Amino acid sequence: MLERWRPETHTFHLPTGECTITLEDINMLFGLRIDGKVVVGETEGPDYACVDALGVEPIGDRVKGAVKLRWIHNELFELEEHSQQTEQENILHAKLYILSMIAVLFPDKSHNVLHSSWFKFVKDFDECGKYSWGFACLSYLYREMCKACRVGCMSLGGCSLILAVWTYYRIPRLAPRSEIAPSYPYATR
């Protein structure tokens, strides 16, 4: 599909015509919120962002301006092992889970780190639910697809899962065969 992407118009040029991924697609296919507060901020978060948002220091699993996803997954695993979790551990577990979902929706090209700039969004649960995550995810995917179309680019950042699910939904001949009836959000299928 990337070979058919035109960065000038943000559309796919197919033999049958032009088409693109819309906000309605993001909402319908992934169930992501498309209205609400805009996800904006610095692209580089401070090194203390993790401690500020989670209250935990990722010792040894830091890279410049980011935290390794391995640390987040290990912390989630350790929290799941406790049979009697405290309220504080439940909150930490929820924040880490949200961060792992952010890492799926907004991956970098390496797919193994989460930039510090994302930690501020999980600091307050009430605020986290008010953001337009679908709009941010679609914008990020568009930007990364435009970058991937440049000569010499070898990989794609952004949520390629969105691209795959959208392609399966909009171009059914490319989709794997399934006996399960479609339901929404479609990606849960």
Tab-separated table of C-alpha atoms in Angstrom:
chain	number	residue	atom	x	y	z
A	1	MET	CA	0.000	0.000	0.000
A	2	LEU	CA	2.873	2.386	0.663
A	3	GLU	CA	3.859	2.190	-2.991
A	4	ARG	CA	0.455	3.676	-3.815
A	5	TRP	CA	0.602	6.453	-1.170
A	6	ARG	CA	0.884	10.011	-2.490
A	7	PRO	CA	2.234	12.434	0.147
A	8	GLU	CA	1.026	15.484	-1.797
A	9	THR	CA	-2.642	14.540	-1.372
A	10	HIS	CA	-2.476	12.033	1.526
A	11	THR	CA	-4.337	9.473	-0.549
A	12	PHE	CA	-3.762	6.027	-1.999
A	13	HIS	CA	-3.868	5.991	-5.811
A	14	LEU	CA	-5.381	2.661	-6.830
A	15	PRO	CA	-6.518	1.426	-10.265
A	16	THR	CA	-10.118	1.922	-9.126
A	17	GLY	CA	-9.564	5.487	-7.862
A	18	GLU	CA	-8.266	7.425	-4.904
A	19	CYS	CA	-9.023	6.602	-1.277
A	20	THR	CA	-7.651	7.425	2.151
A	21	ILE	CA	-7.924	6.505	5.813
A	22	THR	CA	-10.384	8.841	7.547
A	23	LEU	CA	-11.161	9.695	11.153
A	24	GLU	CA	-14.410	7.764	10.819
A	25	ASP	CA	-12.379	4.696	9.822
A	26	ILE	CA	-10.158	5.096	12.885
A	27	ASN	CA	-13.179	5.360	15.159
A	28	MET	CA	-15.047	2.486	13.536
A	29	LEU	CA	-12.105	0.118	13.119
A	30	PHE	CA	-10.283	0.762	16.411
A	31	GLY	CA	-12.837	2.433	18.670
A	32	LEU	CA	-10.467	5.342	19.319
A	33	ARG	CA	-11.934	8.664	20.353
A	34	ILE	CA	-11.863	11.223	17.505
A	35	ASP	CA	-13.136	14.257	19.378
A	36	GLY	CA	-11.788	15.949	22.473
A	37	LYS	CA	-8.541	17.596	23.479
A	38	VAL	CA	-5.695	17.658	21.004
A	39	VAL	CA	-2.644	15.532	21.802
A	40	VAL	CA	0.197	18.062	21.629
A	41	GLY	CA	3.403	18.794	23.439
A	42	GLU	CA	7.143	18.600	23.230
A	43	THR	CA	8.588	15.810	21.180
A	44	GLU	CA	11.334	15.304	23.753
A	45	GLY	CA	10.207	14.799	27.320
A	46	PRO	CA	12.477	15.354	30.309
A	47	ASP	CA	14.372	12.415	31.786
A	48	TYR	CA	12.344	12.650	34.998
A	49	ALA	CA	8.987	12.285	33.120
A	50	CYS	CA	8.742	8.585	33.978
A	51	VAL	CA	9.293	9.139	37.695
A	52	ASP	CA	6.944	12.130	37.650
A	53	ALA	CA	4.088	10.183	36.002
A	54	LEU	CA	4.597	6.704	37.488
A	55	GLY	CA	6.636	7.208	40.631
A	56	VAL	CA	9.048	4.485	39.457
A	57	GLU	CA	12.562	4.840	38.039
A	58	PRO	CA	13.452	2.590	35.062
A	59	ILE	CA	16.977	1.806	36.207
A	60	GLY	CA	19.136	0.437	33.398
A	61	ASP	CA	16.329	0.516	30.817
A	62	ARG	CA	16.740	4.076	29.659
A	63	VAL	CA	17.970	5.415	26.395
A	64	LYS	CA	18.312	9.087	25.526
A	65	GLY	CA	14.861	10.638	25.938
A	66	ALA	CA	13.067	7.278	26.062
A	67	VAL	CA	12.362	4.140	28.093
A	68	LYS	CA	12.735	0.624	26.721
A	69	LEU	CA	9.436	-1.189	26.208
A	70	ARG	CA	11.020	-4.258	27.782
A	71	TRP	CA	10.982	-2.420	31.134
A	72	ILE	CA	7.266	-1.585	30.807
A	73	HIS	CA	6.399	-5.195	29.936
A	74	ASN	CA	8.536	-6.567	32.794
A	75	GLU	CA	6.877	-4.199	35.278
A	76	LEU	CA	3.427	-5.265	34.045
A	77	PHE	CA	4.385	-8.916	34.421
A	78	GLU	CA	5.669	-8.365	37.970
A	79	LEU	CA	2.494	-6.524	38.964
A	80	GLU	CA	0.326	-9.327	37.572
A	81	GLU	CA	2.238	-11.843	39.692
A	82	HIS	CA	1.148	-10.182	42.958
A	83	SER	CA	-2.020	-11.807	44.251
A	84	GLN	CA	-2.925	-8.975	46.649
A	85	GLN	CA	-2.359	-5.693	44.865
A	86	THR	CA	-2.608	-2.396	46.684
A	87	GLU	CA	-4.496	0.564	45.257
A	88	GLN	CA	-1.158	2.156	44.344
A	89	GLU	CA	-0.097	-0.966	42.427
A	90	ASN	CA	-3.434	-1.058	40.581
A	91	ILE	CA	-2.963	2.548	39.477
A	92	LEU	CA	0.607	1.828	38.352
A	93	HIS	CA	-0.602	-1.259	36.473
A	94	ALA	CA	-3.254	0.794	34.627
A	95	LYS	CA	-0.743	3.520	33.725
A	96	LEU	CA	1.767	0.986	32.412
A	97	TYR	CA	-0.936	-0.751	30.389
A	98	ILE	CA	-2.001	2.565	28.822
A	99	LEU	CA	1.638	3.317	28.010
A	100	SER	CA	1.992	-0.065	26.315
A	101	MET	CA	-1.092	0.755	24.208
A	102	ILE	CA	0.413	4.151	23.333
A	103	ALA	CA	3.545	2.286	22.220
A	104	VAL	CA	1.397	0.213	19.839
A	105	LEU	CA	-0.411	3.248	18.399
A	106	PHE	CA	2.624	5.548	18.203
A	107	PRO	CA	5.674	3.327	17.657
A	108	ASP	CA	8.999	4.658	16.524
A	109	LYS	CA	10.898	2.859	13.787
A	110	SER	CA	12.781	0.651	16.255
A	111	HIS	CA	9.552	-0.560	17.935
A	112	ASN	CA	11.415	-1.087	21.217
A	113	VAL	CA	11.324	2.282	23.029
A	114	LEU	CA	8.681	4.704	24.252
A	115	HIS	CA	9.671	8.356	24.197
A	116	SER	CA	9.463	10.315	27.447
A	117	SER	CA	7.021	12.802	25.930
A	118	TRP	CA	4.173	10.241	26.258
A	119	PHE	CA	4.435	9.847	30.028
A	120	LYS	CA	2.698	13.156	30.780
A	121	PHE	CA	-0.532	11.820	29.247
A	122	VAL	CA	-0.940	9.098	31.900
A	123	LYS	CA	-0.212	11.308	34.871
A	124	ASP	CA	-3.931	12.080	35.366
A	125	PHE	CA	-6.529	9.434	34.386
A	126	ASP	CA	-9.375	11.939	34.040
A	127	GLU	CA	-7.384	13.981	31.531
A	128	CYS	CA	-6.111	10.901	29.657
A	129	GLY	CA	-9.636	9.940	28.619
A	130	LYS	CA	-10.411	13.401	27.235
A	131	TYR	CA	-7.818	13.349	24.448
A	132	SER	CA	-8.559	12.698	20.780
A	133	TRP	CA	-6.327	9.641	20.453
A	134	GLY	CA	-7.792	8.681	17.068
A	135	PHE	CA	-6.930	12.048	15.534
A	136	ALA	CA	-3.389	11.908	16.915
A	137	CYS	CA	-2.892	8.344	15.711
A	138	LEU	CA	-4.106	9.137	12.183
A	139	SER	CA	-1.950	12.276	11.983
A	140	TYR	CA	1.087	10.341	13.154
A	141	LEU	CA	0.439	7.559	10.633
A	142	TYR	CA	0.088	10.079	7.774
A	143	ARG	CA	3.363	11.742	8.763
A	144	GLU	CA	5.199	8.426	8.962
A	145	MET	CA	3.795	7.196	5.626
A	146	CYS	CA	4.953	10.438	3.971
A	147	LYS	CA	8.427	9.895	5.445
A	148	ALA	CA	8.447	6.255	4.280
A	149	CYS	CA	7.781	7.332	0.676
A	150	ARG	CA	11.103	9.183	0.490
A	151	VAL	CA	13.900	7.645	-1.502
A	152	GLY	CA	16.208	5.573	0.685
A	153	CYS	CA	13.761	5.029	3.567
A	154	MET	CA	13.761	1.385	4.606
A	155	SER	CA	11.147	1.202	7.369
A	156	LEU	CA	7.835	2.601	8.502
A	157	GLY	CA	7.124	4.210	11.851
A	158	GLY	CA	3.534	4.725	12.937
A	159	CYS	CA	0.850	2.170	13.576
A	160	SER	CA	1.075	-0.226	10.647
A	161	LEU	CA	-1.729	-2.228	12.295
A	162	ILE	CA	-4.131	0.579	11.343
A	163	LEU	CA	-2.958	0.371	7.756
A	164	ALA	CA	-3.421	-3.414	7.699
A	165	VAL	CA	-6.888	-3.418	9.303
A	166	TRP	CA	-8.066	-0.560	7.065
A	167	THR	CA	-6.775	-2.381	3.982
A	168	TYR	CA	-8.554	-5.598	4.989
A	169	TYR	CA	-11.788	-3.698	5.597
A	170	ARG	CA	-11.722	-1.489	2.487
A	171	ILE	CA	-10.155	-3.994	0.086
A	172	PRO	CA	-11.678	-7.342	1.140
A	173	ARG	CA	-9.841	-9.308	-1.565
A	174	LEU	CA	-6.595	-8.691	0.368
A	175	ALA	CA	-8.066	-9.768	3.702
A	176	PRO	CA	-7.505	-13.226	5.151
A	177	ARG	CA	-10.578	-15.436	5.054
A	178	SER	CA	-12.599	-15.508	8.266
A	179	GLU	CA	-15.857	-17.130	9.314
A	180	ILE	CA	-16.408	-14.573	12.079
A	181	ALA	CA	-19.047	-11.956	11.303
A	182	PRO	CA	-17.711	-8.368	11.374
A	183	SER	CA	-18.368	-6.353	14.515
A	184	TYR	CA	-17.149	-2.986	15.696
A	185	PRO	CA	-14.543	-1.956	16.580
A	186	TYR	CA	-13.415	-4.062	13.654
A	187	ALA	CA	-9.824	-4.523	14.853
A	188	THR	CA	-11.028	-6.701	17.752
A	189	ARG	CA	-11.886	-9.358	15.169
